[in-house]
Coordinates of C-alpha atoms and ligand atoms in Angstrom, one line a residue:
M1 CA -40.7 3.6 -3.8
T2 CA -39.1 0.3 -4.9
E3 CA -39.5 -2.4 -2.3
A4 CA -36.2 -3.3 -0.7
R5 CA -35.1 -6.9 -1.2
P6 CA -32.3 -7.5 1.3
I7 CA -29.2 -9.5 0.4
R8 CA -29.5 -13.0 2.0
S9 CA -26.2 -14.6 0.8
I10 CA -22.7 -13.5 -0.1
V11 CA -20.5 -15.8 -2.0
I12 CA -16.7 -15.0 -2.1
A13 CA -14.8 -16.6 -4.9
G14 CA -11.2 -17.0 -3.8
G15 CA -9.4 -17.4 -0.5
G16 CA -6.2 -15.3 -0.7
T17 CA -5.7 -12.1 1.3
A18 CA -8.6 -10.4 -0.5
G19 CA -11.1 -13.3 -0.1
W20 CA -10.4 -13.8 3.6
M21 CA -10.2 -10.0 4.4
A22 CA -13.6 -9.7 2.9
A23 CA -15.0 -12.7 4.7
A24 CA -13.6 -11.6 8.1
A25 CA -14.9 -8.0 7.6
F26 CA -18.4 -9.2 6.4
A27 CA -18.7 -11.7 9.2
R28 CA -18.1 -9.0 11.8
R29 CA -20.2 -6.3 10.1
F30 CA -23.2 -8.6 9.4
E31 CA -23.1 -10.7 12.5
R32 CA -26.6 -9.8 13.5
H33 CA -28.0 -9.9 10.0
P34 CA -29.5 -13.0 8.4
I35 CA -26.8 -13.1 5.6
S36 CA -24.9 -16.3 4.9
I37 CA -21.3 -15.9 3.8
T38 CA -19.4 -18.6 1.9
V39 CA -15.8 -18.6 0.7
V40 CA -15.0 -20.9 -2.2
E41 CA -11.4 -21.5 -2.9
S42 CA -9.1 -24.1 -4.3
S43 CA -6.2 -25.2 -2.2
A44 CA -4.9 -26.9 -5.4
I45 CA -4.6 -23.5 -7.1
G46 CA -3.1 -21.6 -4.1
I47 CA -2.6 -17.9 -3.4
V48 CA -0.1 -15.4 -4.8
G49 CA 1.1 -15.0 -1.2
V50 CA 3.6 -12.2 -1.7
G51 CA 1.8 -9.2 -0.1
E52 CA 4.0 -8.6 3.0
A53 CA 4.1 -4.9 3.7
T54 CA 1.2 -2.6 4.5
V55 CA 0.3 1.0 5.3
P56 CA -1.0 2.4 8.6
G57 CA -4.7 2.2 7.6
I58 CA -4.4 -1.6 8.0
R59 CA -4.7 -1.1 11.8
D60 CA -8.2 0.3 11.3
F61 CA -9.0 -2.9 9.5
F62 CA -7.7 -4.9 12.4
R63 CA -9.9 -2.9 14.8
N64 CA -12.9 -3.3 12.5
I65 CA -12.6 -7.1 12.6
G66 CA -12.1 -7.1 16.4
T67 CA -8.4 -7.8 16.6
T68 CA -5.2 -5.8 17.1
A69 CA -1.9 -5.3 15.4
T70 CA -0.2 -7.3 18.2
E71 CA -2.4 -10.3 17.7
V72 CA -1.8 -10.2 13.9
M73 CA 2.0 -9.9 14.4
Q74 CA 2.0 -12.8 16.8
A75 CA 0.2 -14.9 14.2
T76 CA 2.1 -13.9 11.2
N77 CA 5.8 -13.5 12.2
G78 CA 5.0 -9.8 11.9
T79 CA 7.1 -6.7 12.5
A80 CA 6.4 -3.0 12.7
K81 CA 6.8 -0.7 9.8
L82 CA 7.5 3.1 10.2
G83 CA 7.9 3.7 6.4
I84 CA 10.1 2.9 3.5
E85 CA 13.8 3.6 3.0
F86 CA 14.6 4.4 -0.6
V87 CA 18.1 3.5 -1.6
D88 CA 19.9 4.6 -4.8
W89 CA 16.8 6.2 -6.4
R90 CA 18.4 9.6 -6.7
H91 CA 21.8 8.2 -7.5
D92 CA 24.0 5.3 -6.3
G93 CA 24.9 5.7 -2.7
H94 CA 22.0 8.1 -1.8
R95 CA 19.2 7.1 0.6
F96 CA 16.2 8.8 2.1
F97 CA 13.2 7.8 4.1
H98 CA 9.5 8.1 3.4
P99 CA 8.1 8.1 7.0
F100 CA 4.5 7.6 8.2
G101 CA 4.9 10.8 10.2
L102 CA 4.9 14.6 10.1
Y103 CA 7.9 17.0 9.7
G104 CA 8.5 19.9 12.1
A105 CA 6.0 22.2 13.6
P106 CA 4.0 24.8 11.6
S107 CA 3.9 28.3 12.9
R108 CA 1.6 31.3 12.2
G109 CA -0.3 29.2 9.6
V110 CA 2.8 28.5 7.6
Q111 CA 3.8 24.9 7.1
F112 CA 7.2 23.8 8.5
H113 CA 8.7 22.9 5.2
Q114 CA 8.4 26.6 4.0
Y115 CA 10.6 27.7 6.9
W116 CA 13.0 24.8 6.1
L117 CA 13.1 26.1 2.4
K118 CA 13.8 29.6 3.6
M119 CA 16.7 28.3 5.7
R120 CA 18.0 26.3 2.8
A121 CA 17.8 29.4 0.6
A122 CA 19.8 31.3 3.3
G123 CA 22.5 28.7 3.1
R124 CA 21.6 27.3 6.5
E125 CA 20.3 23.9 5.4
T126 CA 19.9 21.0 7.8
P127 CA 18.5 17.6 6.8
L128 CA 14.7 17.7 6.6
S129 CA 14.7 14.3 8.3
D130 CA 16.1 15.9 11.5
Y131 CA 12.6 17.2 12.1
C132 CA 10.7 13.9 11.8
L133 CA 10.5 11.6 14.9
C134 CA 9.3 8.7 12.7
T135 CA 12.4 8.9 10.5
A136 CA 14.6 9.3 13.6
L137 CA 13.2 6.1 15.1
A138 CA 13.6 4.2 11.9
Q139 CA 17.2 5.3 11.3
D140 CA 18.2 3.9 14.7
N141 CA 16.0 0.7 14.4
L142 CA 13.8 1.9 17.3
F143 CA 10.1 1.6 17.8
M144 CA 7.4 2.7 20.2
P145 CA 3.7 3.1 19.7
P146 CA 2.9 6.8 18.9
P147 CA 2.0 9.0 21.9
E148 CA -1.7 9.2 22.4
A149 CA -1.7 13.0 23.0
P150 CA 1.4 14.4 21.4
Q151 CA 2.3 17.8 22.6
S152 CA 3.0 19.1 19.0
D153 CA 3.2 17.9 15.4
L154 CA 6.7 16.8 16.2
G155 CA 5.3 13.8 18.1
V156 CA 2.8 12.7 15.4
F157 CA 3.5 9.5 13.5
D158 CA 1.8 6.3 12.6
W159 CA 2.9 2.7 11.8
A160 CA 1.9 -0.3 9.8
V161 CA 2.9 -3.9 9.9
Q162 CA 4.9 -6.4 7.8
F163 CA 3.8 -10.0 7.8
E164 CA 3.9 -13.4 6.2
A165 CA 1.1 -13.2 3.6
A166 CA 0.1 -16.9 3.8
A167 CA 0.0 -16.7 7.6
F168 CA -2.2 -13.5 7.4
A169 CA -4.7 -15.3 5.2
R170 CA -4.8 -18.3 7.6
F171 CA -5.3 -15.9 10.6
L172 CA -8.2 -14.2 8.8
A173 CA -9.7 -17.5 7.7
A174 CA -9.7 -18.8 11.3
R175 CA -11.5 -15.6 12.5
A176 CA -14.0 -15.6 9.6
K177 CA -14.8 -19.3 10.2
A178 CA -15.3 -18.7 13.9
G179 CA -17.6 -15.9 12.9
G180 CA -19.8 -18.3 11.0
V181 CA -18.3 -18.1 7.4
T182 CA -18.7 -21.4 5.5
H183 CA -15.5 -22.5 3.7
I184 CA -15.6 -24.8 0.6
D185 CA -12.3 -26.1 -0.8
A186 CA -13.1 -26.8 -4.5
K187 CA -12.3 -25.6 -7.9
I188 CA -14.8 -23.3 -9.6
E189 CA -15.3 -24.8 -13.0
G190 CA -18.0 -22.4 -14.3
V191 CA -20.2 -19.4 -13.5
E192 CA -23.9 -19.5 -14.2
L193 CA -25.8 -16.4 -15.2
E194 CA -29.5 -15.5 -14.8
S195 CA -30.9 -15.4 -18.3
E196 CA -33.0 -12.2 -17.8
S197 CA -30.8 -9.9 -15.6
G198 CA -27.4 -11.3 -16.6
N199 CA -26.6 -11.4 -12.9
I200 CA -24.5 -14.2 -11.5
A201 CA -26.8 -17.0 -10.2
A202 CA -24.3 -19.6 -9.0
L203 CA -20.7 -20.9 -9.1
K204 CA -20.4 -24.4 -10.6
L205 CA -17.8 -26.5 -8.7
G206 CA -15.6 -29.3 -10.0
D207 CA -17.2 -31.7 -7.6
G208 CA -20.6 -31.1 -9.2
R209 CA -22.0 -28.7 -6.5
R210 CA -23.7 -25.5 -7.4
I211 CA -23.3 -22.5 -5.0
E212 CA -26.0 -20.0 -5.4
G213 CA -25.8 -16.4 -4.0
D214 CA -27.3 -12.9 -4.1
L215 CA -24.0 -11.0 -4.1
F216 CA -20.7 -12.4 -5.5
I217 CA -17.3 -11.1 -4.6
D218 CA -14.6 -11.9 -7.1
C219 CA -11.3 -12.5 -5.2
T220 CA -9.9 -15.0 -7.7
G221 CA -6.7 -13.1 -8.2
F222 CA -5.2 -12.3 -11.6
R223 CA -7.6 -14.8 -13.1
A224 CA -10.6 -12.5 -12.4
L225 CA -12.9 -15.5 -13.1
L226 CA -16.1 -13.6 -12.4
I227 CA -15.6 -9.9 -13.2
G228 CA -13.3 -10.4 -16.2
Q229 CA -13.8 -13.9 -17.7
T230 CA -17.6 -14.1 -17.0
L231 CA -18.9 -10.5 -16.9
G232 CA -16.4 -9.1 -19.4
A233 CA -15.1 -6.0 -17.5
S234 CA -12.2 -4.8 -19.6
Y235 CA -8.7 -4.1 -18.2
L236 CA -7.2 -0.6 -18.3
D237 CA -3.5 -1.4 -19.0
W238 CA -1.1 1.2 -17.5
S239 CA 2.1 -0.6 -18.3
H240 CA 3.0 2.2 -20.7
I241 CA 3.2 4.5 -17.6
L242 CA 4.6 2.2 -15.0
P243 CA 7.0 -0.1 -16.9
C244 CA 7.6 -3.0 -14.5
D245 CA 5.7 -6.1 -15.4
R246 CA 7.4 -9.0 -13.5
A247 CA 8.7 -9.8 -10.1
V248 CA 10.9 -12.5 -8.7
A249 CA 10.6 -13.2 -5.0
M250 CA 13.0 -15.2 -2.8
P251 CA 12.9 -15.2 1.0
C252 CA 16.2 -15.5 2.9
A253 CA 17.5 -15.8 6.5
R254 CA 18.1 -12.5 8.3
S255 CA 21.7 -11.5 9.1
G256 CA 21.2 -7.8 9.6
P257 CA 19.2 -5.9 12.3
L258 CA 15.4 -6.2 12.5
T259 CA 14.6 -2.9 10.8
P260 CA 11.2 -1.3 11.5
Y261 CA 10.8 -0.5 7.8
T262 CA 10.7 -1.8 4.3
R263 CA 13.6 -1.0 2.0
S264 CA 13.3 -0.3 -1.7
T265 CA 16.6 -0.2 -3.6
A266 CA 16.7 1.0 -7.2
L267 CA 18.4 -1.5 -9.6
R268 CA 19.2 -1.3 -13.3
A269 CA 15.9 -2.7 -14.5
G270 CA 13.6 -1.9 -11.6
W271 CA 13.9 -2.1 -7.8
Q272 CA 14.3 -4.6 -5.0
W273 CA 12.1 -4.9 -1.9
H274 CA 13.5 -6.0 1.5
I275 CA 10.9 -6.7 4.2
P276 CA 12.2 -7.9 7.5
L277 CA 10.0 -10.4 9.4
Q278 CA 10.6 -12.4 12.6
S279 CA 11.1 -15.6 10.7
R280 CA 13.0 -14.4 7.6
V281 CA 13.5 -11.5 5.2
G282 CA 11.1 -11.2 2.2
N283 CA 13.0 -10.1 -0.9
G284 CA 11.9 -9.4 -4.4
Y285 CA 13.1 -7.8 -7.6
V286 CA 10.3 -5.9 -9.5
Y287 CA 11.5 -5.4 -13.0
S288 CA 10.7 -4.5 -16.6
S289 CA 11.0 -7.6 -18.8
R290 CA 12.1 -5.4 -21.7
H291 CA 15.2 -4.4 -19.7
I292 CA 16.4 -7.7 -18.1
S293 CA 15.7 -11.4 -18.6
D294 CA 14.0 -13.5 -15.9
D295 CA 17.2 -15.5 -15.3
E296 CA 19.3 -12.4 -14.9
A297 CA 16.8 -10.8 -12.5
A298 CA 16.7 -14.0 -10.4
A299 CA 20.5 -14.2 -10.3
T300 CA 20.7 -10.5 -9.4
L301 CA 18.3 -11.0 -6.5
R302 CA 20.1 -14.1 -5.3
G303 CA 23.4 -12.3 -5.3
R304 CA 22.0 -9.5 -3.2
L305 CA 20.4 -11.6 -0.4
E306 CA 21.6 -10.7 3.1
G307 CA 21.5 -14.4 4.2
E308 CA 21.0 -17.9 3.0
A309 CA 18.2 -18.3 0.5
L310 CA 15.2 -20.1 2.1
D311 CA 13.4 -21.0 -1.1
E312 CA 13.8 -21.1 -4.9
P313 CA 13.0 -17.9 -6.8
R314 CA 9.3 -17.4 -7.6
L315 CA 8.4 -15.5 -10.8
V316 CA 5.2 -13.5 -10.9
R317 CA 4.0 -11.8 -14.1
F318 CA 1.6 -8.9 -14.0
T319 CA 0.1 -6.1 -16.0
T320 CA -0.2 -2.8 -14.1
G321 CA -3.7 -1.4 -14.3
K322 CA -7.2 -2.0 -13.2
R323 CA -10.6 -3.2 -14.4
S324 CA -12.6 -0.5 -16.1
Q325 CA -15.4 -1.5 -13.7
V326 CA -14.8 -3.3 -10.4
W327 CA -18.6 -3.6 -9.7
V328 CA -20.7 -5.1 -12.5
R329 CA -24.3 -6.2 -11.8
N330 CA -24.2 -8.3 -8.6
C331 CA -20.4 -8.9 -8.6
I332 CA -17.7 -6.8 -7.0
A333 CA -14.0 -7.5 -7.5
L334 CA -11.5 -7.1 -4.7
G335 CA -7.7 -7.6 -4.7
L336 CA -5.8 -8.7 -7.8
A337 CA -9.1 -9.5 -9.6
S338 CA -9.8 -5.8 -9.5
G339 CA -6.4 -4.6 -10.6
F340 CA -2.8 -4.3 -9.6
I341 CA -0.3 -1.6 -9.1
E342 CA 3.2 -2.7 -8.3
P343 CA 4.1 -2.9 -4.6
L344 CA 6.5 0.1 -4.4
E345 CA 4.3 1.8 -1.7
S346 CA 2.6 -1.4 -0.5
T347 CA -0.8 -0.3 -1.6
S348 CA -2.6 -3.4 -2.8
I349 CA -3.8 -4.6 0.6
T350 CA -5.0 -1.1 1.4
L351 CA -7.0 -1.1 -1.8
I352 CA -8.6 -4.3 -0.7
Q353 CA -9.5 -2.7 2.6
T354 CA -11.0 0.5 1.1
G355 CA -12.9 -1.6 -1.4
I356 CA -14.4 -3.6 1.4
E357 CA -15.2 -0.5 3.5
R358 CA -16.8 1.2 0.5
L359 CA -18.9 -1.8 -0.3
I360 CA -20.2 -1.9 3.3
D361 CA -20.9 1.8 2.9
F362 CA -22.7 1.3 -0.4
F363 CA -24.2 -2.0 0.5
P364 CA -26.9 -2.9 -2.1
D365 CA -30.1 -4.9 -2.0
R366 CA -31.1 -7.4 -4.6
N367 CA -32.4 -4.6 -6.9
F368 CA -28.7 -3.6 -7.4
D369 CA -29.4 0.1 -8.0
P370 CA -27.0 1.1 -10.8
A371 CA -26.4 4.4 -9.1
L372 CA -24.5 2.6 -6.3
S373 CA -22.2 0.7 -8.6
A374 CA -21.6 3.7 -10.8
E375 CA -20.4 5.8 -7.9
Y376 CA -18.4 2.9 -6.4
N377 CA -16.6 2.4 -9.8
R378 CA -16.0 6.1 -10.1
I379 CA -14.3 6.4 -6.7
A380 CA -12.3 3.1 -7.2
T381 CA -10.9 4.5 -10.5
Q382 CA -9.8 7.8 -8.9
E383 CA -8.3 6.0 -5.9
Y384 CA -6.2 3.8 -8.2
E385 CA -5.2 6.7 -10.4
R386 CA -4.0 8.7 -7.5
I387 CA -1.8 5.8 -6.3
R388 CA -0.6 5.2 -9.8
D389 CA 0.5 8.9 -10.0
F390 CA 2.3 8.8 -6.7
L391 CA 4.3 5.8 -7.8
L392 CA 4.8 7.4 -11.2
F393 CA 6.4 10.3 -9.4
H394 CA 8.9 8.0 -7.8
Y395 CA 10.0 6.8 -11.2
W396 CA 9.9 10.1 -13.0
G397 CA 11.8 11.8 -10.3
N398 CA 14.7 9.3 -10.4
G399 CA 18.3 10.6 -10.9
R400 CA 19.8 7.5 -12.4
H401 CA 21.3 8.6 -15.7
G402 CA 22.6 6.3 -18.4
E403 CA 20.3 3.4 -17.7
P404 CA 17.6 2.8 -20.4
L405 CA 14.7 2.1 -18.1
W406 CA 15.4 5.1 -15.8
D407 CA 16.1 7.5 -18.7
A408 CA 12.9 6.5 -20.4
V409 CA 10.6 7.0 -17.3
R410 CA 12.2 10.4 -16.6
A411 CA 11.5 11.5 -20.2
Q412 CA 7.9 10.5 -20.3
E413 CA 4.9 12.9 -20.4
L414 CA 3.0 12.9 -17.1
P415 CA -0.8 12.7 -16.6
E416 CA -2.1 16.3 -16.3
D417 CA -3.1 16.0 -12.7
L418 CA 0.3 14.9 -11.6
Q419 CA 2.0 17.5 -13.8
R420 CA -0.1 20.2 -12.1
K421 CA 0.9 18.9 -8.7
I422 CA 4.6 18.9 -9.5
D423 CA 4.4 22.4 -11.1
L424 CA 2.9 24.0 -8.0
W425 CA 5.4 22.3 -5.8
R426 CA 8.3 23.3 -8.0
S427 CA 7.3 27.0 -8.1
R428 CA 6.4 27.7 -4.5
G429 CA 6.5 24.5 -2.5
R430 CA 2.7 24.2 -2.5
F431 CA 0.8 21.0 -2.3
V432 CA -2.2 20.1 -4.5
R433 CA -4.6 17.8 -2.8
Y434 CA -7.0 15.6 -4.8
L435 CA -10.0 13.7 -3.5
W436 CA -9.3 10.0 -2.8
E437 CA -5.6 10.3 -2.5
S438 CA -4.1 7.7 -0.3
F439 CA -0.9 9.7 0.4
A440 CA -1.1 13.0 2.2
D441 CA 1.3 16.1 2.0
P442 CA 4.1 14.7 4.2
S443 CA 4.4 11.7 2.0
W444 CA 4.8 13.9 -1.1
L445 CA 7.2 16.2 0.8
S446 CA 9.4 13.2 1.7
M447 CA 9.5 12.1 -2.0
Y448 CA 10.0 15.5 -3.5
V449 CA 12.9 16.4 -1.2
G450 CA 14.2 12.8 -1.2
L451 CA 14.4 12.8 -4.9
G452 CA 15.9 16.3 -5.0
L453 CA 13.1 18.3 -6.4
I454 CA 13.4 21.6 -4.5
P455 CA 11.1 24.5 -5.2
E456 CA 12.4 27.6 -6.9
Q457 CA 10.9 29.9 -4.1
Y458 CA 9.5 29.6 -0.7
D459 CA 6.3 31.1 0.6
P460 CA 7.0 34.8 1.5
M461 CA 4.9 34.4 4.6
A462 CA 7.9 32.4 6.0
D463 CA 9.8 35.8 6.1
F464 CA 7.8 36.6 9.3
F465 CA 10.7 35.0 11.2
S466 CA 14.4 35.9 10.6
A467 CA 16.9 33.2 9.8
D468 CA 18.3 33.6 13.3
D469 CA 14.9 33.2 14.9
L470 CA 14.4 30.0 12.9
D471 CA 17.8 28.8 13.8
S472 CA 16.9 28.6 17.4
A473 CA 13.4 27.3 16.8
F474 CA 14.9 24.6 14.6
A475 CA 17.4 23.7 17.3
K476 CA 14.5 23.3 19.8
M477 CA 12.7 21.0 17.4
R478 CA 15.7 18.8 17.0
E479 CA 16.0 18.6 20.7
A480 CA 12.3 17.7 21.0
V481 CA 12.8 14.9 18.5
A482 CA 15.9 13.6 20.3
K483 CA 14.0 13.7 23.7
A484 CA 11.0 11.8 22.2
K485 CA 13.3 9.3 20.6
A486 CA 14.9 8.5 23.9
L487 CA 11.6 7.0 25.1
A488 CA 11.6 4.3 22.3
M489 CA 13.2 0.8 22.5
P490 CA 15.0 -1.3 19.9
H491 CA 12.5 -2.6 17.5
E492 CA 13.8 -6.1 18.0
R493 CA 13.1 -5.8 21.8
F494 CA 9.6 -4.4 21.2
I495 CA 8.8 -7.4 19.0
A496 CA 10.3 -9.9 21.5
E497 CA 8.4 -8.4 24.4
N498 CA 5.0 -7.8 22.7
C499 CA 4.7 -9.7 19.5
R500 CA 6.8 -12.8 19.6
S501 CA 5.5 -15.1 17.0
Q502 CA 3.4 -18.0 18.0
I503 CA 4.1 -19.8 14.8
R504 CA 7.9 -19.9 15.0
G505 CA 9.2 -23.3 14.0
E506 CA 6.2 -24.2 11.8
Ligands
FAD1 C1 5.2 -9.3 -6.6 C2 4.1 -8.8 -5.7 C3 4.4 -8.2 -4.5 C4 3.4 -7.7 -3.7 N1 3.7 -7.1 -2.5 C5 2.7 -6.5 -1.8 C6 3.0 -5.7 -0.6 O1 4.1 -5.7 -0.2 N2 1.9 -5.1 0.0 C7 0.7 -5.2 -0.5 O2 -0.2 -4.6 0.0 N3 0.4 -5.9 -1.6 C8 1.4 -6.6 -2.2 N4 1.1 -7.3 -3.3 C9 -0.3 -7.6 -3.7 C10 -0.9 -8.6 -2.8 O3 -0.1 -9.8 -2.9 C11 -2.3 -8.9 -3.2 O4 -3.1 -7.7 -3.2 C12 -3.0 -9.8 -2.2 O5 -2.2 -11.0 -1.9 C13 -4.3 -10.2 -2.6 O6 -4.3 -11.3 -3.5 P1 -5.7 -11.9 -3.9 O7 -6.3 -12.5 -2.7 O8 -6.5 -10.9 -4.7 O9 -5.3 -13.0 -5.0 P2 -4.6 -14.5 -4.7 O10 -3.7 -14.5 -3.6 O11 -4.0 -14.9 -6.0 O12 -5.8 -15.4 -4.4 C14 -6.7 -15.9 -5.3 C15 -7.6 -16.9 -4.7 O13 -8.5 -17.4 -5.7 C16 -8.6 -18.8 -5.8 N5 -9.0 -19.2 -7.1 C17 -8.6 -18.7 -8.3 N6 -9.2 -19.4 -9.3 C18 -10.0 -20.3 -8.7 C19 -10.9 -21.3 -9.2 N7 -11.0 -21.6 -10.4 N8 -11.5 -22.1 -8.2 C20 -11.4 -21.9 -6.9 N9 -10.6 -20.9 -6.4 C21 -9.9 -20.2 -7.3 C22 -7.2 -19.2 -5.4 O14 -7.1 -20.5 -4.9 C23 -6.9 -18.2 -4.3 O15 -7.5 -18.6 -3.1 C24 2.1 -7.9 -4.1 C25 1.8 -8.5 -5.3 C26 2.8 -9.0 -6.1 C27 2.4 -9.7 -7.4

């Protein structure tokens, strides 16, 4: 048996969302271990600072580092998020909601949507969203924490948060430092490798210091200073599948209601995000540079702001894809250094979180068993591909005709796994579930139906009940949703009473 050689020091390069999430998580997880944790970042370089919307799993991360969503929202001008409203994706004037919640109640082992399809086929269609409490709350700008013991699936939903990215990084940094993490503000000028193993030995800083470590975490953003520039991990470019390659971001003052959700509006050359925060609204236009110029994209965004612009437009260029390997020798990349898929479903921060959790699960010693990194890399690639395919479905399923970007994405050939998923849905309303998928059946259901992809047949098992039986069962479900909704309060009041920002006026 090889002698274990425990890790004694972790060096995190980069102090954006990824770097400080890793530092806060490691500080908490290794608090009783003799492991030093150091974050090296350059305030002169700064952070990308645009990740403002999350998915519900983020609340597990808050718990794991010993905090709560309420504390985070207070520190970051945060708001609650029940899902995403998609506007104009099917055609101009159409909108639907992707909730973090379930639809209807199953019966006799048959999923609710099969009964809904049966009723639709019988000409007795009601909106699918009528059977989803989460959507009902969002549509009326209401919020409440989910019931702890819901009486049926009708009461099951989840929620995430929306926050100021820079404030979130600051919040995490304060926690990490309080937990013993050392912070160095300096530029990394070079990376020193051990001659024999090829492992990273130290970071060379601009002020002449040399920071040694056993394990290095690359959180240097798109630069990927360690994993890419030093260790040469190649980049899998997926921009031929997901065509957007730029974003322009511009915050504005809020003039509309404080919605408990993110909005995504399809535009001619991409889509616009709208993220309501306590202090402002985050806006951005994610677009394909082949279909619109930077100036035109910025002007389009400016023209669509709901209130006064609070900053100049900020351009971010990106290449959708991921590193072929995110763990090479003694270096693991997290965040933008590991890859980037556009923020259509707010998945980047969740990928940082799962990357950290998996690393803790697969935590190596200084022998760096290649079996660990191989499995870590295999899972990371699958996780990325599943998210890529979910987003790709949003594009492929669009109904915007006569616009070159949207016509092209609709016409493209899909990856085999995604095509199989769609085929099974289309024939019988069946879901195909793959390992490492971040989005479960209700998410796919909302996107399929929202984009108008209705199965040719429903499951014959749904014929157990007559249409008249279902009519009354459906009416009871709608009543149950309305009753549960009556317990909620306006989102704005929930925030004022529970999460009022402690940084307002900064
Ligand atoms: C347009 C856009 C919108 C997005 N929206 C969302 C969203 O809604 N939800 C979501 O989950 N994600 C979103 N993301 C992704 C999200 O912003 C990132 O995943 C997140 O901010 C993590 O970034 P990072 O920490 O990896 O990189 P960065 O924020 O770029 O941080 C890099 C760090 O490395 C440091 N650094 C780099 N080089 C050096 C050097 N030589 N020496 C010292 N330090 C160095 C920098 O100073 C900085 O501290 C979005 C991304 C983009 C581009």
